[in-house]
CSV table of C-alpha atoms and ligand atoms in Angstrom, one decimal:
chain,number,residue,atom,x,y,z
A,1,UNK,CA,0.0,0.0,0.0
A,2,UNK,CA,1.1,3.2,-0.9
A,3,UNK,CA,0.6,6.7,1.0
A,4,UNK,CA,-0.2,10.3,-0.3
A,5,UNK,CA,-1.8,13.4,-0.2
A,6,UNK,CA,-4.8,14.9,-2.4
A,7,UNK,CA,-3.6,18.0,-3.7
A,8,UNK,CA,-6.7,18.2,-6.3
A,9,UNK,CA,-10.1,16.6,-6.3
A,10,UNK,CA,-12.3,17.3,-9.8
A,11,UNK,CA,-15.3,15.4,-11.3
A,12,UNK,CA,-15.2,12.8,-8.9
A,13,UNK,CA,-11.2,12.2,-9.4
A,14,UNK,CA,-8.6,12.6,-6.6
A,15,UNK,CA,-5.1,13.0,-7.3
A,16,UNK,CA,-2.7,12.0,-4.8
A,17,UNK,CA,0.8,12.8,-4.8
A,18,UNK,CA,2.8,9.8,-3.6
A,19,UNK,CA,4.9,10.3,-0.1
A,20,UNK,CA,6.9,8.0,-1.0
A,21,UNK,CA,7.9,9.0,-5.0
A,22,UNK,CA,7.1,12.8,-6.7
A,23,UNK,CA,4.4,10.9,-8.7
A,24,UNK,CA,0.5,12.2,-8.8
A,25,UNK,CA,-1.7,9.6,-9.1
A,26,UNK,CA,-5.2,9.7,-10.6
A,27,UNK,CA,-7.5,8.2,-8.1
A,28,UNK,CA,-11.1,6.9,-7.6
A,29,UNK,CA,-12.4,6.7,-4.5
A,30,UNK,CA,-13.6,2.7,-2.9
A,31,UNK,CA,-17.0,1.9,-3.3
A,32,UNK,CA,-17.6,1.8,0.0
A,33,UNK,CA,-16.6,5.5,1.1
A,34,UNK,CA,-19.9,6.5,-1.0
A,35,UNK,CA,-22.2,4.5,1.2
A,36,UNK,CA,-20.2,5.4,3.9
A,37,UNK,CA,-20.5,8.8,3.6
A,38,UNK,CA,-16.8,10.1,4.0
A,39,UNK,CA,-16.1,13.5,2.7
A,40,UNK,CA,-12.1,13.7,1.4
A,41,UNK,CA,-10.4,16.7,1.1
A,42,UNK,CA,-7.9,17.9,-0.8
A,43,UNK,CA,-4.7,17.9,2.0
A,44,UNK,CA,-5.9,15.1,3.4
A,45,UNK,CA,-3.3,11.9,3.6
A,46,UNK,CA,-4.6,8.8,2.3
A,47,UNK,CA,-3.6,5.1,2.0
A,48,UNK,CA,-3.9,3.7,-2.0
A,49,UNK,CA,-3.3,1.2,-4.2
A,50,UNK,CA,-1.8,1.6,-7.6
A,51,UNK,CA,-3.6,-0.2,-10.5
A,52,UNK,CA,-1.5,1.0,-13.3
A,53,UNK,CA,2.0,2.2,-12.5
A,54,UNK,CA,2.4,3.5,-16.2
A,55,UNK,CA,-1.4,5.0,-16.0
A,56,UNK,CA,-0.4,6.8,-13.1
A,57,UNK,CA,-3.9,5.6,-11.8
A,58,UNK,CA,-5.0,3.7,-8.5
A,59,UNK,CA,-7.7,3.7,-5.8
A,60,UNK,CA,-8.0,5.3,-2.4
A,61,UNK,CA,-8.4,2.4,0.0
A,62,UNK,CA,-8.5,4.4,3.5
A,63,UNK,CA,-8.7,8.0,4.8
A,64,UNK,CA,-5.8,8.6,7.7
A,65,UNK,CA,-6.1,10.9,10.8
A,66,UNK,CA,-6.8,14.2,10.0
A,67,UNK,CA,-5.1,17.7,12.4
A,68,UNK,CA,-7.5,20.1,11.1
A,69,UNK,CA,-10.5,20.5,8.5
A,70,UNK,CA,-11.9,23.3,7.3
A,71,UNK,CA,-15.4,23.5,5.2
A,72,UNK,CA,-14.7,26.2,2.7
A,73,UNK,CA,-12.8,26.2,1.4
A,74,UNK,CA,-12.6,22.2,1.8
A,75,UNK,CA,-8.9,21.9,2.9
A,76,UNK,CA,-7.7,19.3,5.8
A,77,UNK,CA,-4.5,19.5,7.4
A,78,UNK,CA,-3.8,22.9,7.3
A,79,UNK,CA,-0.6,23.6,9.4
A,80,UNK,CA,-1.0,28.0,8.5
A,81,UNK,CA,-3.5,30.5,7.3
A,82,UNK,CA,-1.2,32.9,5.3
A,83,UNK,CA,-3.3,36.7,5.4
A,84,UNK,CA,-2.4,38.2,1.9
A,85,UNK,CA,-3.6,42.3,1.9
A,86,UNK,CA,-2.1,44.7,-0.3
A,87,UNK,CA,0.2,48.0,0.5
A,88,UNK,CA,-2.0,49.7,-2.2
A,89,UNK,CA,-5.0,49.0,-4.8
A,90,UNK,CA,-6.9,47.9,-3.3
A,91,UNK,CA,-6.2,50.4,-0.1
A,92,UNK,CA,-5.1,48.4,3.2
A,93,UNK,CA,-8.7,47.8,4.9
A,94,UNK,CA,-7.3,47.4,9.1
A,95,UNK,CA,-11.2,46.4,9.6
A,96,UNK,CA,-11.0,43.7,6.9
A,97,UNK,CA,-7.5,43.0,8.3
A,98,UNK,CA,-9.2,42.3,11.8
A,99,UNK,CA,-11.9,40.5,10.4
A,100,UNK,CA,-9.7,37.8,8.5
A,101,UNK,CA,-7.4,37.7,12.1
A,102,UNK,CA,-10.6,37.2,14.2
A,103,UNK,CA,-11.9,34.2,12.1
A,104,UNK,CA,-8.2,32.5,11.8
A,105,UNK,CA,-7.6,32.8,15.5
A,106,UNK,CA,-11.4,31.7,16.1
A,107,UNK,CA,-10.4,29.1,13.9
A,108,UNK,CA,-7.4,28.3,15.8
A,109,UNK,CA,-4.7,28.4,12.9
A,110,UNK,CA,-0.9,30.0,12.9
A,111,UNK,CA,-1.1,33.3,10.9
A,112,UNK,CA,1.2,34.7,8.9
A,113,UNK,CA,0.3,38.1,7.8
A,114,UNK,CA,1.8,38.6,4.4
A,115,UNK,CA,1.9,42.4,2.8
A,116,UNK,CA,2.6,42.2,-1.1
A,117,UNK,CA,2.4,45.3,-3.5
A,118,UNK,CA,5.3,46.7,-1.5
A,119,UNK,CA,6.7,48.3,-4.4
A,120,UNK,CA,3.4,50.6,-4.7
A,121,UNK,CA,4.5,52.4,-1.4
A,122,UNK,CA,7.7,51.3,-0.7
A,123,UNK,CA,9.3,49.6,2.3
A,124,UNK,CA,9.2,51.8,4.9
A,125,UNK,CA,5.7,52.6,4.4
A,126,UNK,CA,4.6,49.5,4.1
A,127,UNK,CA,6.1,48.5,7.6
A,128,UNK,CA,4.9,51.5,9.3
A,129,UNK,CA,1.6,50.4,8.2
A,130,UNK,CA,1.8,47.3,10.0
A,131,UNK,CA,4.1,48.1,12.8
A,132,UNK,CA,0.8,47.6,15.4
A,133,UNK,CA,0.2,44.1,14.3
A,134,UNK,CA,3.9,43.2,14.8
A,135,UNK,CA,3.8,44.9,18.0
A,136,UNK,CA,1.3,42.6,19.0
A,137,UNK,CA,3.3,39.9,18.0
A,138,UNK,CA,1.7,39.1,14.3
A,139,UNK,CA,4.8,37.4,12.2
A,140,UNK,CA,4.8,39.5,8.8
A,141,UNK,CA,6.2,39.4,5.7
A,142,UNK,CA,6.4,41.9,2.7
A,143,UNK,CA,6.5,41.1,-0.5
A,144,UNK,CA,6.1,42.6,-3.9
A,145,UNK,CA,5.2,40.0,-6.5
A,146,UNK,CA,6.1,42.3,-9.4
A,147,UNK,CA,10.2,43.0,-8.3
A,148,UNK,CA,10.3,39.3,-6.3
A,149,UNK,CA,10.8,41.5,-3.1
A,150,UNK,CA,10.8,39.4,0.1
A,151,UNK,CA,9.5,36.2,-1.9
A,152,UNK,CA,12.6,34.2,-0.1
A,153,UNK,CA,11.5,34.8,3.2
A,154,UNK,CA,7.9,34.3,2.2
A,155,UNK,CA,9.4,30.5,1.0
A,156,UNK,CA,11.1,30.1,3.8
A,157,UNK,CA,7.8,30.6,5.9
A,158,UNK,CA,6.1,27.9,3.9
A,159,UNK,CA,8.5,25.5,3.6
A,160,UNK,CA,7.4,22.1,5.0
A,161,UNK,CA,3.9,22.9,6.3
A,162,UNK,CA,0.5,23.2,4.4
A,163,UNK,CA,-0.5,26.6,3.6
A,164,UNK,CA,-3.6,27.9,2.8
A,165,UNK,CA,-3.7,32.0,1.3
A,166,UNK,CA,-6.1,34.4,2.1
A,167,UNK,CA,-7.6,37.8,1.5
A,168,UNK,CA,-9.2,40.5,-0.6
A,169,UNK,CA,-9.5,39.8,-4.0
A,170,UNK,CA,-7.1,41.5,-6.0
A,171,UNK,CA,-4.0,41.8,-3.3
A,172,UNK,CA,-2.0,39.1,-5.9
A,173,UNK,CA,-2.5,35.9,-3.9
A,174,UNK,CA,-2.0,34.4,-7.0
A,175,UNK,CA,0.8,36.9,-9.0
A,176,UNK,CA,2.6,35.1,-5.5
A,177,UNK,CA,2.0,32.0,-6.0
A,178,UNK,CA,3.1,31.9,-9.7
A,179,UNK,CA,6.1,33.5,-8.5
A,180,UNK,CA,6.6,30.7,-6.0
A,181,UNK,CA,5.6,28.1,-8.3
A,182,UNK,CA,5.9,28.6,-12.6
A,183,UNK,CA,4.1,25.4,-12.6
A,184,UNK,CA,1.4,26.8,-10.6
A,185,UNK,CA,-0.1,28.5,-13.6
A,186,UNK,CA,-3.0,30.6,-11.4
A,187,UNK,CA,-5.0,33.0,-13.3
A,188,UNK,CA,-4.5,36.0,-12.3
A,189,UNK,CA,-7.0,39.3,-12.8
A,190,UNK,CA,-7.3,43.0,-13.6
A,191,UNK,CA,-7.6,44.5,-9.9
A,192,UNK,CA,-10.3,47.4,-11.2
A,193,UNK,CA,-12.3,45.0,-12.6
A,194,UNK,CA,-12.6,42.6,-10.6
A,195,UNK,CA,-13.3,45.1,-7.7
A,196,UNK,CA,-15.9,46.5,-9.9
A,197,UNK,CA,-17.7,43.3,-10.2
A,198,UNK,CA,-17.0,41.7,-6.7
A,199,UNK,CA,-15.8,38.6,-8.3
A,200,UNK,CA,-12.7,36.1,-7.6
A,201,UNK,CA,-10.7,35.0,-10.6
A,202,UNK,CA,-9.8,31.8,-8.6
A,203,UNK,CA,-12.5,29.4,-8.5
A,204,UNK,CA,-11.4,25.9,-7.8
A,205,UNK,CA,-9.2,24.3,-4.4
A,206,UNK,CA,-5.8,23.1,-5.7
A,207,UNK,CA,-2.5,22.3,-3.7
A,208,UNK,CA,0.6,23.6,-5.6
A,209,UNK,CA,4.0,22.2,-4.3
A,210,UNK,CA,6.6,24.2,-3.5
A,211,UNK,CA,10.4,22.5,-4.4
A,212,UNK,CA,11.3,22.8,-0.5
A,213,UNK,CA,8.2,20.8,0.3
A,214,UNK,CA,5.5,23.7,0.8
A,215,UNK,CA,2.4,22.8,-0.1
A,216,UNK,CA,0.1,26.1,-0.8
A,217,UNK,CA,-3.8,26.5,-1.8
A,218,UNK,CA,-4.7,29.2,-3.8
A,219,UNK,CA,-8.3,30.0,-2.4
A,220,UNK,CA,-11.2,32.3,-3.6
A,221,UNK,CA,-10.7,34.1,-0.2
A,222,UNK,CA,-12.8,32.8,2.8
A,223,UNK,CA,-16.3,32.3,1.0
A,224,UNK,CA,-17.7,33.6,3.9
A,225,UNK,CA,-16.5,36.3,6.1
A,226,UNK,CA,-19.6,36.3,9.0
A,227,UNK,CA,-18.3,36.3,12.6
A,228,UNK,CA,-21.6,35.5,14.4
A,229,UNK,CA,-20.8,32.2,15.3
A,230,UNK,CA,-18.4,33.9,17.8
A,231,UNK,CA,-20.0,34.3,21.5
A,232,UNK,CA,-19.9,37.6,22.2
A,233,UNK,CA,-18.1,36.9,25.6
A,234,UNK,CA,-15.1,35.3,23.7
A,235,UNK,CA,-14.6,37.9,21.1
A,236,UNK,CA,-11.9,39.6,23.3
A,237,UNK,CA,-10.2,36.7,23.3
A,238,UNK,CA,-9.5,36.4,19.7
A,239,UNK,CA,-7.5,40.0,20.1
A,240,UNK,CA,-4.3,38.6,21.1
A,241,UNK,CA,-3.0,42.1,22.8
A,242,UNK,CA,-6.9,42.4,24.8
A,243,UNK,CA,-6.7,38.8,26.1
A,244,UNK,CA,-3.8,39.8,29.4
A,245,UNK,CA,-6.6,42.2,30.2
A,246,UNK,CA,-10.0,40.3,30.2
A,247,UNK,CA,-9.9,39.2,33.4
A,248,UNK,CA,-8.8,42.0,35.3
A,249,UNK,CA,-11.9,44.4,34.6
A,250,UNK,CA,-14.3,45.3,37.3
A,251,UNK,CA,-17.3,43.0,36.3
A,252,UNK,CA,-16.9,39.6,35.1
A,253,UNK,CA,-19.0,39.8,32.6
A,254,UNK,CA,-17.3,43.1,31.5
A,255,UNK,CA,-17.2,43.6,27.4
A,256,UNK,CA,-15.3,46.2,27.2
A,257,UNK,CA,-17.2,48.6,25.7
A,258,UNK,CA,-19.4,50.9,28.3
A,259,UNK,CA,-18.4,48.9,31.3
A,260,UNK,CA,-17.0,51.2,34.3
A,261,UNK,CA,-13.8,50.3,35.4
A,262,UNK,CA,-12.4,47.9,32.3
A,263,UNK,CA,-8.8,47.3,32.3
A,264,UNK,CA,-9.1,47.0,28.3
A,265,UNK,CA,-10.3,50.0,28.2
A,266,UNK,CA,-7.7,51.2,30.6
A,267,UNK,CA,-4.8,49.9,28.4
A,268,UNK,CA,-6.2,51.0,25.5
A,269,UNK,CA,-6.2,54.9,26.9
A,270,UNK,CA,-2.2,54.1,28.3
A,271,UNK,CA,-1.8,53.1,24.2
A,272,UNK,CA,-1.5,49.1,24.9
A,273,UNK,CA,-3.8,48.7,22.8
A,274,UNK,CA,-4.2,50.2,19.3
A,275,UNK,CA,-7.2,53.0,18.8
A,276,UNK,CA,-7.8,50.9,15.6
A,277,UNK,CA,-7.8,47.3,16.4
A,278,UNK,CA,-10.1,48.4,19.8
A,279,UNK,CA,-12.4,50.5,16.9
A,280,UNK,CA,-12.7,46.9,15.1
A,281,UNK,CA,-13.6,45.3,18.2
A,282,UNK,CA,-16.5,47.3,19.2
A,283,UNK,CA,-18.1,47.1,15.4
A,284,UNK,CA,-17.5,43.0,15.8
A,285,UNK,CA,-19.2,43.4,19.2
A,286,UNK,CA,-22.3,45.3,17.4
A,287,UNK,CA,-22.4,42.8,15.0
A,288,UNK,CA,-22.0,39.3,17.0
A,289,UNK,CA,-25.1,41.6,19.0
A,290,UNK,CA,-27.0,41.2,15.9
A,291,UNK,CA,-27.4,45.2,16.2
A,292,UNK,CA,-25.5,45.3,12.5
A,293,UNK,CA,-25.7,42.9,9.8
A,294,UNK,CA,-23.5,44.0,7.1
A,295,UNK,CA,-22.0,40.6,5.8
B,301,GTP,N1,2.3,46.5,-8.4
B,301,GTP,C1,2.0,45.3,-8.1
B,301,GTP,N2,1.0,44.6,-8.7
B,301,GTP,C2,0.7,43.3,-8.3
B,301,GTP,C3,1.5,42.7,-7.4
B,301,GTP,N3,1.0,41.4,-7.2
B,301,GTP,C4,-0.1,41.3,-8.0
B,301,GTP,N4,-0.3,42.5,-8.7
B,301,GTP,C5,-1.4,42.8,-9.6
B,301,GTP,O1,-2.6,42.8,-8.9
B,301,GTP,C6,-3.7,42.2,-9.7
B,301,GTP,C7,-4.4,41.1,-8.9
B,301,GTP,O2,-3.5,40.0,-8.7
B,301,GTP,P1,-4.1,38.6,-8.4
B,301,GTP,O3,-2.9,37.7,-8.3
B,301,GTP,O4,-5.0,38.1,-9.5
B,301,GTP,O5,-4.9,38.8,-7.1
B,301,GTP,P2,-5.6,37.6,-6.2
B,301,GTP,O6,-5.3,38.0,-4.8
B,301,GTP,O7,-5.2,36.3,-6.6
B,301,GTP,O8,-7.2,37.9,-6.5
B,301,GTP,P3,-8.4,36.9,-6.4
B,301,GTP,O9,-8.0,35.6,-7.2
B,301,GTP,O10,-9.5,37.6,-7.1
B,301,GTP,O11,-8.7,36.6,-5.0
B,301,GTP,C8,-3.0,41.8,-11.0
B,301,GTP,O12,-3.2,42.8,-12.0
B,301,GTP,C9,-1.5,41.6,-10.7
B,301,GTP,O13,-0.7,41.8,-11.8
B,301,GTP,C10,2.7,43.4,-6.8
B,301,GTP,O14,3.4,42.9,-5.9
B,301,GTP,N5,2.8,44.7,-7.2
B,302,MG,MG1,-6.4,34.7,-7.4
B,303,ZN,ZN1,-13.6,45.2,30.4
């Protein structure tokens, strides 16, 4: 028996790339997964048995363990969530930013925030920009995929784990990705446009592999951005530079907005905690209240 990994499922065919050989192999899935109901995803590892070696074709015989899964997109095993947001065009949105944090830390991934388009505003800029979020102990890269600036360190962050980009549309998730990878081959859109329309270019879920071992999915962005499965009691919690605080406020139940006596709101007047991120915080608050709908 042979193991792999799915890097692509289509039209009811998985391909697996062998751990054991740099071959893909064109898979079906055992009869018995269908009545069984077992969902595979592409990252997930699988045992299978090769019919044809020449073919390149074989069966998946059995699903193994799985670390994480996530529903969409459908991707199992994912070690990172890398946060891809431009410099410029489209403008760095810090609420958008927050948004994508609060749902990966809700989620319980590693983040990388990555910061491409660099070369729009230059390096110093672009750092300044984000100097709050490495204050708060955010790892972040900046890249441009146009000049290849800071795409070595991006590989380096990638190497050997299961990445999965996200963000806007338009920030060049996928200009990186063809830089990482030639073979990658990811379409890649007119930023206006596509704004214009509030459409993705990238549609399907596909792993590319990276030579030192990355693996890296491409996604349309996370189809859904709504936070209201968050309790509004825990929100706090997914602010990484709030959660020291939390439980030193006056009233236990305390959320940190009109609350006398809240040591968030104390730290956020002695500037330990950023006017922005604490402005993102309260309009997530609203919303997990169900006093603001927006998404
Ligand atoms: N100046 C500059 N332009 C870039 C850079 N990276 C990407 N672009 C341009 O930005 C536009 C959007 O890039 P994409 O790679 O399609 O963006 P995406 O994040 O994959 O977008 P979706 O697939 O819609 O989510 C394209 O016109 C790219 O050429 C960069 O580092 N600098
Ligand atoms: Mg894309
Ligand atoms: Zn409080």
């Amino acid at each position: 028996m042979e193991t792999g990994r799915i890097i692509k499922a289509y039209a009811g065919y998985y391909y697996v790339l062998s751990f054991e050989r740099d071959v893909v192999y064109e898979t079906r899935l055992r009869g018995r997964f269908r009545q069984e109901d077992i969902d595979f995803y592409v990252g997930d590892r699988v045992e299978f048995s090769i019919i044809d070696e020449d073919e390149q074709t074989g069966v998946i015989e059995e699903l193994l363990p799985r670390s994480t899964k996530l529903d969409r997109p459908a991707v199992a095993n994912i070690d990172q969530v890398v946060l891809v947001f431009a410099s410029q065009q489209p403008e760095l949105n810090y609420e958008l930013l927050d948004r994508f944090l609060l749902l990966v830390e809700a989620y319980g991934f590693e983040i990388l925030i990555c910061i491409n388009k660099v070369d729009l505003v230059g390096l110093n800029e672009a750092q300044e920009a984000l100097a709050d979020y490495e204050d708060i102990g955010y790892r972040v890269v900046y890249t441009s995929a146009e000049t290849e600036h800071g795409l070595n360190r991006l590989t380096e962050e990638l190497q050997g784990r299961l990445s999965v980009l996200a963000g806007p549309s338009g920030v060049g998730k996928s200009s990186l990705l063809n830089r990482l990878s030639p073979e990658a081959e990811m379409d890649v859109g007119k930023v206006s446009q596509k704004i214009k329309q509030g459409r993705h270019t990238t549609r399907h879920v596909e792993l590319i592999t990276l030579d030192n071992g990355g693996l890296v999915v491409d996604t349309p962005g996370f189809t859904s951005l709504r936070i209201d499965f968050i309790a509004e009691r825990e929100l706090a919690y997914f602010f990484r530079e709030m959660r020291e605080y939390t439980g030193q406020c006056k009233f236990n139940d305390c959320l940190h907005s009109s609350e006398p006596e809240c040591r968030v709101k104390q730290a956020l007047e002695e500037g330990e905690i950023p006017q922005s991120r604490y402005d993102s915080y309260l309009s997530f608050l609203s919303e997990i209240k169900g006093e603001d709908n927006q998404w």
